[in-house]
Coordinates of C-alpha atoms in Angstrom, one line a residue:
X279 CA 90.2 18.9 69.3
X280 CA 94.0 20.1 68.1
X281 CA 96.2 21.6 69.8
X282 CA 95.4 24.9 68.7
X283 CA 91.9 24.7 69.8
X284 CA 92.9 23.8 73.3
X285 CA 94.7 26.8 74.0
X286 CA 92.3 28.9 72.1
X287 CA 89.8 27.3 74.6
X288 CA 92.1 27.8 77.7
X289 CA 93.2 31.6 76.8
X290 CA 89.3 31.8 76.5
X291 CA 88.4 30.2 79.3
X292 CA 91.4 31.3 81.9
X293 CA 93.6 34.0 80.2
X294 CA 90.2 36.7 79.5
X295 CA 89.0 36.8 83.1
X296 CA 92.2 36.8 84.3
X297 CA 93.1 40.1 82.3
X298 CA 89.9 41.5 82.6
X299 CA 90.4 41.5 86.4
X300 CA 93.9 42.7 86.5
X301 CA 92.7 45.2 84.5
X302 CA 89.6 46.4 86.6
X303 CA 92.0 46.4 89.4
X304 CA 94.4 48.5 88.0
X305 CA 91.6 51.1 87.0
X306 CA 90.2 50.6 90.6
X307 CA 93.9 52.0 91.8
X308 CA 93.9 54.3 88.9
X309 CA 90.4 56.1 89.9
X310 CA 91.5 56.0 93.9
X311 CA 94.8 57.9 93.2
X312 CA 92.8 60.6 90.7
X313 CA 90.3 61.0 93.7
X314 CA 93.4 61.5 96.1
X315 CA 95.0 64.0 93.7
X316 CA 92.0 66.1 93.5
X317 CA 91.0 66.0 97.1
X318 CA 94.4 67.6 97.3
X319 CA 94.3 69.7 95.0
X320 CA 90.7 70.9 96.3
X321 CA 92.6 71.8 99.8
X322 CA 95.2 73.7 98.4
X323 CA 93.0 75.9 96.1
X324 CA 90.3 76.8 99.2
X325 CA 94.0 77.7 101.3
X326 CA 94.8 79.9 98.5
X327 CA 91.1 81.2 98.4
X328 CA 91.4 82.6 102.2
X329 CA 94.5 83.6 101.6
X330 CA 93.5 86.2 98.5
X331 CA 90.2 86.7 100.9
X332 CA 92.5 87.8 103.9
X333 CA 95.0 90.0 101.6
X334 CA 91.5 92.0 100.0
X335 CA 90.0 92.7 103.0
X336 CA 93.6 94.3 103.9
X337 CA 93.2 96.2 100.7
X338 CA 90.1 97.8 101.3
X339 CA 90.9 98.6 104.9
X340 CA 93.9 100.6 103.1
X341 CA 91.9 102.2 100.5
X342 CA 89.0 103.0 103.0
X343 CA 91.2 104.7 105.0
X344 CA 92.8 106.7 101.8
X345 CA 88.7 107.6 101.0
X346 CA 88.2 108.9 104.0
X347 CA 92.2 111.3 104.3
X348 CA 90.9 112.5 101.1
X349 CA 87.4 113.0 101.5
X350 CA 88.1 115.1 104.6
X351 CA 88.6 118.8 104.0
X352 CA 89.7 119.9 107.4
X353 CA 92.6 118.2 107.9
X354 CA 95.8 118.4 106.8
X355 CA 96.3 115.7 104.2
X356 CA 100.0 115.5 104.4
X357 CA 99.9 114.4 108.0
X358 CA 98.0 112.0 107.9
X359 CA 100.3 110.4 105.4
X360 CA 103.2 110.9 107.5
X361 CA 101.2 109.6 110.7
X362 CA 100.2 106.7 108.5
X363 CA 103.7 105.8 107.3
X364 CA 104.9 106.0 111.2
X365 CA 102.0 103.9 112.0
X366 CA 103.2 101.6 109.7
X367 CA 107.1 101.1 109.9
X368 CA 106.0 100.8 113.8
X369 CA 103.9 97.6 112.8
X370 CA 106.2 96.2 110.4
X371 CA 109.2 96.3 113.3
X372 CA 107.2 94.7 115.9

């Protein structure tokens, strides 16, 4: 056996396992950090989910309230708007 076939053998032997586990390792890491990221990510997005759920229901408790000013004939349309917009710069200041 040369020279050349020794450290053929060793790098064989040694060096191959040796990469292959740094390797797994470092995928091991890799795969831990991705599941971070997207258990992150996954919190964020149902936080924004509520948020747009919160800001609908607002919206149909507006435009509920606008069915029903214009649906009804016998009252004066113009103040309830004006009650409305009171109602509202009241809530805003407090």
């Amino acid at each position: 056996m040369g020279p050349g076939e020794i450290i053929t053998f060793f790098l064989i032997v040694v060096g191959l396992p040796v990469t292959l586990g740094v390797g797994s390792h470092l995928y091991k890491e890799r795969l831990k950090f991705k599941t971070k990221e997207l258990e992150i990510l996954g919190n964020e997005t149902a936080e924004k989910a509520a948020q747009y759920a919160a800001h609908n229901e607002r919206l149909e408790q507006r435009v509920r309230v606008l069915e029903r000013i214009v649906t009804d004939k016998g009252v004066d349309i113009a103040e309830q708007i004006e009650d409305l917009r009171d109602g509202s710069e009241t809530k805003e200041l407090n």
